[in-house]
Structures are given as structure tokens and as C-alpha cells.
JSON list of C-alpha atoms and ligand atoms in Angstrom, two decimals:
[
{"chain": "A", "resi": 1476, "resn": "MET", "atom": "CA", "xyz": [0.02, 0.01, 0.03]},
{"chain": "A", "resi": 1477, "resn": "LYS", "atom": "CA", "xyz": [2.85, 2.35, 0.90]},
{"chain": "A", "resi": 1478, "resn": "LEU", "atom": "CA", "xyz": [4.61, 1.61, -2.41]},
{"chain": "A", "resi": 1479, "resn": "PHE", "atom": "CA", "xyz": [1.38, 2.25, -4.30]},
{"chain": "A", "resi": 1480, "resn": "SER", "atom": "CA", "xyz": [0.91, 5.68, -2.58]},
{"chain": "A", "resi": 1481, "resn": "ALA", "atom": "CA", "xyz": [4.48, 6.61, -3.35]},
{"chain": "A", "resi": 1482, "resn": "ASP", "atom": "CA", "xyz": [3.99, 5.76, -6.99]},
{"chain": "A", "resi": 1483, "resn": "ILE", "atom": "CA", "xyz": [0.80, 7.88, -7.17]},
{"chain": "A", "resi": 1484, "resn": "GLN", "atom": "CA", "xyz": [2.62, 10.78, -5.49]},
{"chain": "A", "resi": 1485, "resn": "ASP", "atom": "CA", "xyz": [5.30, 10.52, -8.03]},
{"chain": "A", "resi": 1486, "resn": "LEU", "atom": "CA", "xyz": [2.97, 10.38, -10.99]},
{"chain": "A", "resi": 1487, "resn": "ARG", "atom": "CA", "xyz": [1.08, 13.38, -9.63]},
{"chain": "A", "resi": 1488, "resn": "THR", "atom": "CA", "xyz": [4.34, 15.41, -9.61]},
{"chain": "A", "resi": 1489, "resn": "LEU", "atom": "CA", "xyz": [5.17, 14.18, -13.07]},
{"chain": "A", "resi": 1490, "resn": "TYR", "atom": "CA", "xyz": [1.65, 15.17, -14.13]},
{"chain": "A", "resi": 1491, "resn": "THR", "atom": "CA", "xyz": [1.76, 18.70, -12.67]},
{"chain": "A", "resi": 1492, "resn": "THR", "atom": "CA", "xyz": [5.28, 19.28, -14.03]},
{"chain": "A", "resi": 1493, "resn": "ASN", "atom": "CA", "xyz": [4.14, 18.40, -17.53]},
{"chain": "A", "resi": 1494, "resn": "LEU", "atom": "CA", "xyz": [1.04, 20.55, -17.10]},
{"chain": "A", "resi": 1495, "resn": "LYS", "atom": "CA", "xyz": [3.47, 23.48, -16.44]},
{"chain": "A", "resi": 1496, "resn": "LYS", "atom": "CA", "xyz": [5.30, 22.60, -19.64]},
{"chain": "A", "resi": 1497, "resn": "ALA", "atom": "CA", "xyz": [1.99, 22.48, -21.55]},
{"chain": "A", "resi": 1498, "resn": "TYR", "atom": "CA", "xyz": [1.11, 25.87, -20.12]},
{"chain": "A", "resi": 1499, "resn": "ASP", "atom": "CA", "xyz": [4.49, 27.30, -21.37]},
{"chain": "A", "resi": 1500, "resn": "MET", "atom": "CA", "xyz": [3.88, 25.58, -24.73]},
{"chain": "A", "resi": 1501, "resn": "GLU", "atom": "CA", "xyz": [0.43, 27.16, -25.25]},
{"chain": "A", "resi": 1502, "resn": "ILE", "atom": "CA", "xyz": [1.54, 30.63, -24.24]},
{"chain": "A", "resi": 1503, "resn": "LYS", "atom": "CA", "xyz": [4.45, 30.40, -26.79]},
{"chain": "A", "resi": 1504, "resn": "ILE", "atom": "CA", "xyz": [2.01, 29.22, -29.44]},
{"chain": "A", "resi": 1505, "resn": "THR", "atom": "CA", "xyz": [-0.23, 32.24, -28.91]},
{"chain": "A", "resi": 1506, "resn": "LYS", "atom": "CA", "xyz": [2.87, 34.37, -29.51]},
{"chain": "A", "resi": 1507, "resn": "ALA", "atom": "CA", "xyz": [3.99, 32.40, -32.62]},
{"chain": "A", "resi": 1508, "resn": "LEU", "atom": "CA", "xyz": [0.64, 32.14, -34.44]},
{"chain": "A", "resi": 1509, "resn": "PRO", "atom": "CA", "xyz": [0.26, 35.84, -35.23]},
{"chain": "A", "resi": 1510, "resn": "ASP", "atom": "CA", "xyz": [3.51, 35.54, -37.21]},
{"chain": "A", "resi": 1511, "resn": "LEU", "atom": "CA", "xyz": [2.08, 32.62, -39.21]},
{"chain": "A", "resi": 1512, "resn": "ILE", "atom": "CA", "xyz": [-1.11, 34.55, -39.89]},
{"chain": "A", "resi": 1513, "resn": "GLU", "atom": "CA", "xyz": [0.91, 37.50, -41.09]},
{"chain": "A", "resi": 1514, "resn": "HIS", "atom": "CA", "xyz": [2.96, 35.45, -43.55]},
{"chain": "A", "resi": 1515, "resn": "ALA", "atom": "CA", "xyz": [0.16, 33.18, -44.91]},
{"chain": "A", "resi": 1516, "resn": "THR", "atom": "CA", "xyz": [-1.22, 34.22, -48.30]},
{"chain": "A", "resi": 1517, "resn": "ASP", "atom": "CA", "xyz": [-4.00, 31.60, -48.71]},
{"chain": "A", "resi": 1518, "resn": "THR", "atom": "CA", "xyz": [-7.16, 32.99, -47.07]},
{"chain": "A", "resi": 1519, "resn": "ASP", "atom": "CA", "xyz": [-8.35, 29.59, -45.84]},
{"chain": "A", "resi": 1520, "resn": "LEU", "atom": "CA", "xyz": [-4.98, 29.11, -44.18]},
{"chain": "A", "resi": 1521, "resn": "MET", "atom": "CA", "xyz": [-5.10, 32.56, -42.62]},
{"chain": "A", "resi": 1522, "resn": "ASP", "atom": "CA", "xyz": [-8.58, 31.78, -41.28]},
{"chain": "A", "resi": 1523, "resn": "ALA", "atom": "CA", "xyz": [-7.45, 28.37, -39.95]},
{"chain": "A", "resi": 1524, "resn": "PHE", "atom": "CA", "xyz": [-4.52, 29.95, -38.08]},
{"chain": "A", "resi": 1525, "resn": "GLN", "atom": "CA", "xyz": [-6.77, 32.74, -36.76]},
{"chain": "A", "resi": 1526, "resn": "GLN", "atom": "CA", "xyz": [-9.36, 30.17, -35.56]},
{"chain": "A", "resi": 1527, "resn": "HIS", "atom": "CA", "xyz": [-6.65, 28.12, -33.87]},
{"chain": "A", "resi": 1528, "resn": "LEU", "atom": "CA", "xyz": [-5.24, 31.21, -32.18]},
{"chain": "A", "resi": 1529, "resn": "GLU", "atom": "CA", "xyz": [-8.62, 31.72, -30.52]},
{"chain": "A", "resi": 1530, "resn": "GLN", "atom": "CA", "xyz": [-8.69, 28.03, -29.54]},
{"chain": "A", "resi": 1531, "resn": "THR", "atom": "CA", "xyz": [-5.15, 28.21, -28.21]},
{"chain": "A", "resi": 1532, "resn": "ARG", "atom": "CA", "xyz": [-6.11, 31.18, -25.96]},
{"chain": "A", "resi": 1533, "resn": "GLY", "atom": "CA", "xyz": [-8.77, 28.85, -24.57]},
{"chain": "A", "resi": 1534, "resn": "HIS", "atom": "CA", "xyz": [-6.15, 26.13, -24.03]},
{"chain": "A", "resi": 1535, "resn": "VAL", "atom": "CA", "xyz": [-3.97, 28.62, -22.09]},
{"chain": "A", "resi": 1536, "resn": "ALA", "atom": "CA", "xyz": [-6.94, 29.37, -19.80]},
{"chain": "A", "resi": 1537, "resn": "ALA", "atom": "CA", "xyz": [-7.93, 25.72, -19.38]},
{"chain": "A", "resi": 1538, "resn": "VAL", "atom": "CA", "xyz": [-4.38, 24.58, -18.44]},
{"chain": "A", "resi": 1539, "resn": "GLU", "atom": "CA", "xyz": [-3.99, 27.61, -16.19]},
{"chain": "A", "resi": 1540, "resn": "ASN", "atom": "CA", "xyz": [-7.19, 26.56, -14.33]},
{"chain": "A", "resi": 1541, "resn": "LEU", "atom": "CA", "xyz": [-5.91, 23.01, -13.92]},
{"chain": "A", "resi": 1542, "resn": "LEU", "atom": "CA", "xyz": [-2.66, 24.30, -12.43]},
{"chain": "A", "resi": 1543, "resn": "ILE", "atom": "CA", "xyz": [-4.43, 26.63, -10.04]},
{"chain": "A", "resi": 1544, "resn": "ARG", "atom": "CA", "xyz": [-6.68, 23.75, -8.98]},
{"chain": "A", "resi": 1545, "resn": "HIS", "atom": "CA", "xyz": [-3.76, 21.46, -8.20]},
{"chain": "A", "resi": 1546, "resn": "LEU", "atom": "CA", "xyz": [-0.96, 23.85, -7.12]},
{"chain": "A", "resi": 1547, "resn": "GLY", "atom": "CA", "xyz": [-2.81, 27.05, -6.10]},
{"chain": "A", "resi": 1548, "resn": "GLU", "atom": "CA", "xyz": [-1.04, 28.96, -8.84]},
{"chain": "A", "resi": 1549, "resn": "ALA", "atom": "CA", "xyz": [-0.12, 28.70, -12.44]},
{"chain": "A", "resi": 1550, "resn": "GLN", "atom": "CA", "xyz": [3.53, 28.46, -13.13]},
{"chain": "A", "resi": 1551, "resn": "THR", "atom": "CA", "xyz": [5.40, 27.57, -16.32]},
{"chain": "A", "resi": 1552, "resn": "GLU", "atom": "CA", "xyz": [8.21, 25.13, -16.84]},
{"chain": "A", "resi": 1553, "resn": "THR", "atom": "CA", "xyz": [10.15, 25.58, -20.14]},
{"chain": "A", "resi": 1554, "resn": "CYS", "atom": "CA", "xyz": [8.88, 23.36, -22.93]},
{"chain": "A", "resi": 1555, "resn": "LYS", "atom": "CA", "xyz": [12.10, 22.90, -24.88]},
{"chain": "A", "resi": 1556, "resn": "VAL", "atom": "CA", "xyz": [10.26, 21.21, -27.77]},
{"chain": "A", "resi": 1557, "resn": "ILE", "atom": "CA", "xyz": [8.11, 24.23, -28.56]},
{"chain": "A", "resi": 1558, "resn": "ASN", "atom": "CA", "xyz": [11.25, 26.44, -28.44]},
{"chain": "A", "resi": 1559, "resn": "GLY", "atom": "CA", "xyz": [12.77, 24.27, -31.16]},
{"chain": "A", "resi": 1560, "resn": "LEU", "atom": "CA", "xyz": [9.60, 24.05, -33.24]},
{"chain": "A", "resi": 1561, "resn": "THR", "atom": "CA", "xyz": [8.95, 27.82, -33.19]},
{"chain": "A", "resi": 1562, "resn": "THR", "atom": "CA", "xyz": [12.62, 28.54, -34.02]},
{"chain": "A", "resi": 1563, "resn": "GLU", "atom": "CA", "xyz": [12.25, 26.17, -37.01]},
{"chain": "A", "resi": 1564, "resn": "ALA", "atom": "CA", "xyz": [9.10, 28.01, -38.04]},
{"chain": "A", "resi": 1565, "resn": "SER", "atom": "CA", "xyz": [10.59, 31.46, -37.91]},
{"chain": "A", "resi": 1566, "resn": "ASP", "atom": "CA", "xyz": [13.75, 30.32, -39.75]},
{"chain": "A", "resi": 1567, "resn": "THR", "atom": "CA", "xyz": [11.45, 28.94, -42.46]},
{"chain": "A", "resi": 1568, "resn": "ILE", "atom": "CA", "xyz": [9.55, 32.25, -42.72]},
{"chain": "A", "resi": 1569, "resn": "LYS", "atom": "CA", "xyz": [12.86, 34.09, -43.16]},
{"chain": "A", "resi": 1570, "resn": "ASP", "atom": "CA", "xyz": [14.27, 31.59, -45.71]},
{"chain": "A", "resi": 1571, "resn": "VAL", "atom": "CA", "xyz": [11.29, 30.95, -48.01]},
{"chain": "A", "resi": 1572, "resn": "THR", "atom": "CA", "xyz": [10.54, 33.82, -50.36]},
{"chain": "A", "resi": 1573, "resn": "ASP", "atom": "CA", "xyz": [8.07, 32.32, -52.89]},
{"chain": "A", "resi": 1574, "resn": "THR", "atom": "CA", "xyz": [4.58, 32.87, -51.38]},
{"chain": "A", "resi": 1575, "resn": "SER", "atom": "CA", "xyz": [2.99, 29.57, -52.44]},
{"chain": "A", "resi": 1576, "resn": "VAL", "atom": "CA", "xyz": [5.96, 27.62, -51.13]},
{"chain": "A", "resi": 1577, "resn": "CYS", "atom": "CA", "xyz": [5.81, 29.75, -48.01]},
{"chain": "A", "resi": 1578, "resn": "ASP", "atom": "CA", "xyz": [2.17, 28.60, -47.40]},
{"chain": "A", "resi": 1579, "resn": "ILE", "atom": "CA", "xyz": [3.32, 24.98, -47.76]},
{"chain": "A", "resi": 1580, "resn": "ALA", "atom": "CA", "xyz": [6.14, 25.59, -45.32]},
{"chain": "A", "resi": 1581, "resn": "LEU", "atom": "CA", "xyz": [3.86, 27.29, -42.77]},
{"chain": "A", "resi": 1582, "resn": "ILE", "atom": "CA", "xyz": [1.43, 24.32, -42.90]},
{"chain": "A", "resi": 1583, "resn": "GLY", "atom": "CA", "xyz": [4.34, 21.96, -42.37]},
{"chain": "A", "resi": 1584, "resn": "ALA", "atom": "CA", "xyz": [5.61, 23.97, -39.43]},
{"chain": "A", "resi": 1585, "resn": "ALA", "atom": "CA", "xyz": [2.11, 24.26, -37.86]},
{"chain": "A", "resi": 1586, "resn": "GLN", "atom": "CA", "xyz": [1.42, 20.55, -38.26]},
{"chain": "A", "resi": 1587, "resn": "GLN", "atom": "CA", "xyz": [4.64, 19.66, -36.44]},
{"chain": "A", "resi": 1588, "resn": "VAL", "atom": "CA", "xyz": [3.43, 21.77, -33.55]},
{"chain": "A", "resi": 1589, "resn": "GLU", "atom": "CA", "xyz": [-0.03, 20.22, -33.68]},
{"chain": "A", "resi": 1590, "resn": "HIS", "atom": "CA", "xyz": [1.40, 16.68, -33.66]},
{"chain": "A", "resi": 1591, "resn": "HIS", "atom": "CA", "xyz": [3.52, 17.59, -30.57]},
{"chain": "A", "resi": 1592, "resn": "GLU", "atom": "CA", "xyz": [0.41, 19.02, -28.84]},
{"chain": "A", "resi": 1593, "resn": "ILE", "atom": "CA", "xyz": [-1.60, 15.89, -29.62]},
{"chain": "A", "resi": 1594, "resn": "ALA", "atom": "CA", "xyz": [1.15, 13.81, -28.06]},
{"chain": "A", "resi": 1595, "resn": "VAL", "atom": "CA", "xyz": [1.35, 16.05, -25.03]},
{"chain": "A", "resi": 1596, "resn": "TYR", "atom": "CA", "xyz": [-2.40, 16.07, -24.32]},
{"chain": "A", "resi": 1597, "resn": "GLY", "atom": "CA", "xyz": [-2.78, 12.30, -25.08]},
{"chain": "A", "resi": 1598, "resn": "THR", "atom": "CA", "xyz": [-0.10, 11.65, -22.45]},
{"chain": "A", "resi": 1599, "resn": "LEU", "atom": "CA", "xyz": [-1.50, 14.10, -19.88]},
{"chain": "A", "resi": 1600, "resn": "ARG", "atom": "CA", "xyz": [-5.01, 12.69, -20.37]},
{"chain": "A", "resi": 1601, "resn": "ARG", "atom": "CA", "xyz": [-3.79, 9.10, -19.70]},
{"chain": "A", "resi": 1602, "resn": "TRP", "atom": "CA", "xyz": [-1.92, 10.23, -16.58]},
{"chain": "A", "resi": 1603, "resn": "ALA", "atom": "CA", "xyz": [-4.99, 12.11, -15.32]},
{"chain": "A", "resi": 1604, "resn": "GLU", "atom": "CA", "xyz": [-7.02, 8.87, -15.82]},
{"chain": "A", "resi": 1605, "resn": "LEU", "atom": "CA", "xyz": [-4.35, 6.87, -13.90]},
{"chain": "A", "resi": 1606, "resn": "LEU", "atom": "CA", "xyz": [-4.54, 9.45, -11.07]},
{"chain": "A", "resi": 1607, "resn": "GLY", "atom": "CA", "xyz": [-8.35, 9.18, -10.97]},
{"chain": "A", "resi": 1608, "resn": "LEU", "atom": "CA", "xyz": [-8.70, 12.86, -12.09]},
{"chain": "A", "resi": 1609, "resn": "GLU", "atom": "CA", "xyz": [-11.76, 12.34, -14.31]},
{"chain": "A", "resi": 1610, "resn": "GLU", "atom": "CA", "xyz": [-12.56, 15.99, -14.68]},
{"chain": "A", "resi": 1611, "resn": "ASP", "atom": "CA", "xyz": [-9.00, 16.83, -15.74]},
{"chain": "A", "resi": 1612, "resn": "ALA", "atom": "CA", "xyz": [-9.06, 13.89, -18.18]},
{"chain": "A", "resi": 1613, "resn": "THR", "atom": "CA", "xyz": [-12.25, 15.23, -19.78]},
{"chain": "A", "resi": 1614, "resn": "ILE", "atom": "CA", "xyz": [-10.79, 18.73, -20.15]},
{"chain": "A", "resi": 1615, "resn": "LEU", "atom": "CA", "xyz": [-7.51, 17.40, -21.59]},
{"chain": "A", "resi": 1616, "resn": "GLU", "atom": "CA", "xyz": [-9.39, 15.20, -24.02]},
{"chain": "A", "resi": 1617, "resn": "ALA", "atom": "CA", "xyz": [-11.39, 18.21, -25.25]},
{"chain": "A", "resi": 1618, "resn": "ILE", "atom": "CA", "xyz": [-8.14, 20.13, -25.88]},
{"chain": "A", "resi": 1619, "resn": "GLU", "atom": "CA", "xyz": [-6.65, 17.07, -27.61]},
{"chain": "A", "resi": 1620, "resn": "SER", "atom": "CA", "xyz": [-9.60, 16.83, -30.01]},
{"chain": "A", "resi": 1621, "resn": "GLU", "atom": "CA", "xyz": [-9.31, 20.55, -30.92]},
{"chain": "A", "resi": 1622, "resn": "GLU", "atom": "CA", "xyz": [-5.64, 19.96, -31.74]},
{"chain": "A", "resi": 1623, "resn": "GLU", "atom": "CA", "xyz": [-6.59, 16.92, -33.85]},
{"chain": "A", "resi": 1624, "resn": "ASN", "atom": "CA", "xyz": [-9.24, 18.97, -35.66]},
{"chain": "A", "resi": 1625, "resn": "ALA", "atom": "CA", "xyz": [-6.72, 21.80, -36.30]},
{"chain": "A", "resi": 1626, "resn": "ASP", "atom": "CA", "xyz": [-4.35, 19.23, -37.78]},
{"chain": "A", "resi": 1627, "resn": "ALA", "atom": "CA", "xyz": [-7.08, 17.78, -40.00]},
{"chain": "A", "resi": 1628, "resn": "VAL", "atom": "CA", "xyz": [-8.03, 21.25, -41.31]},
{"chain": "A", "resi": 1629, "resn": "LEU", "atom": "CA", "xyz": [-4.41, 21.96, -42.15]},
{"chain": "A", "resi": 1630, "resn": "SER", "atom": "CA", "xyz": [-4.20, 18.62, -43.96]},
{"chain": "A", "resi": 1631, "resn": "GLU", "atom": "CA", "xyz": [-7.28, 19.50, -45.96]},
{"chain": "A", "resi": 1632, "resn": "ILE", "atom": "CA", "xyz": [-5.87, 22.94, -46.94]},
{"chain": "A", "resi": 1633, "resn": "SER", "atom": "CA", "xyz": [-2.50, 21.48, -47.82]},
{"chain": "A", "resi": 1634, "resn": "GLU", "atom": "CA", "xyz": [-4.02, 19.22, -50.45]},
{"chain": "A", "resi": 1635, "resn": "ARG", "atom": "CA", "xyz": [-4.94, 22.31, -52.45]},
{"chain": "A", "resi": 1636, "resn": "VAL", "atom": "CA", "xyz": [-2.03, 24.57, -51.47]},
{"chain": "A", "resi": 1637, "resn": "ASN", "atom": "CA", "xyz": [0.57, 21.86, -52.08]},
{"chain": "A", "resi": 1638, "resn": "LEU", "atom": "CA", "xyz": [-0.61, 21.59, -55.70]},
{"chain": "A", "resi": 1639, "resn": "VAL", "atom": "CA", "xyz": [-0.26, 25.35, -56.30]},
{"chain": "A", "resi": 1640, "resn": "GLY", "atom": "CA", "xyz": [3.17, 25.36, -54.70]},
{"chain": "A", "resi": 1641, "resn": "ALA", "atom": "CA", "xyz": [4.37, 22.38, -56.71]},
{"chain": "A", "resi": 1642, "resn": "ALA", "atom": "CA", "xyz": [3.16, 23.87, -60.00]},
{"chain": "B", "resi": 1280, "resn": "FE2", "atom": "FE1", "xyz": [-3.23, 24.00, -28.12]}
]
């Protein structure tokens, strides 16, 4: 029984530490998305980025609430992955000059972020379930499906934009 409790305690710390990283990640995405919106030329792509920016602000608030609930305050812990992905995205924006290729590159950069987010929330949701935090799991699953939907929208747009860029 003691061992079991120690494991739960450990997983809870792992869980809250990774919530702090998710919080950092979402804040950084709200700062990166305006740059993608500014450089996108396809109107559907601009709209998709704009819509996901609104959703991302909701994710910031949702993760912040979870942290306050568990720790009494919302703190960040550096998400090194998002630092790398946003650096890649801004390097791409600087390097690609052709507009149709730029849209392709922006979609690629954004989808890498979405895939990382899907992995982050899928993991957090499973840990919440293991900890018996059903309400957390429901919130995290809702965020996860918004990320999956954002990824699907980008895939749909890329089918058209990629053809233009390749022409
Ligand atoms: Fe998000």
C-alpha cells in the first residue's frame, strides 16, 4: 500500500510538471501564431490559423485553471520542444521567399506543432485517468480533439495549397 501511494505521489508530480510545460507551450504558441497569420497568403490558411489562435487562448486558460486547482497557482516550466519548433518556423519564414511555397512551409511547421500538442495532451489525459482525475481527463481530451481537428483542417488545406506550390 505504501509503495502504491509513493507511485501515485510520483505520478502526480510528473503530471503537474508536464502541465506546467503544456502551459508554457500554449503561451508560446499564442505568440507564434500571429507571425504565421501575417505570412500566410492563402485566405483559408489565414482563417485556420486565426481560428486556432482563438482556440489556443482557450487552451492557455484551461491549463492555467488545472494548475491553479492542483498547485494554487499557475507556473510555467520551459517546454524545450516548442522552443525548437517555433525557431524552425521562424527560420522557415525568413528563408522561403516564394509565397505559395511559404504557405506549404507554414502548414508543415504548424502541423509539427499540432502533432507535438496531440502527443502532449494524449499523455496528460492518460496520466490524469491513472490518477483518478476524471474532470482533468475530460478537459484534456477536449483540448486534444481541438488539436486533432486543427491538424485535420491543415491537412485539408494542404491538399490544395501543395498543388499550387508544386506547379
Ligand atoms: Fe493548443
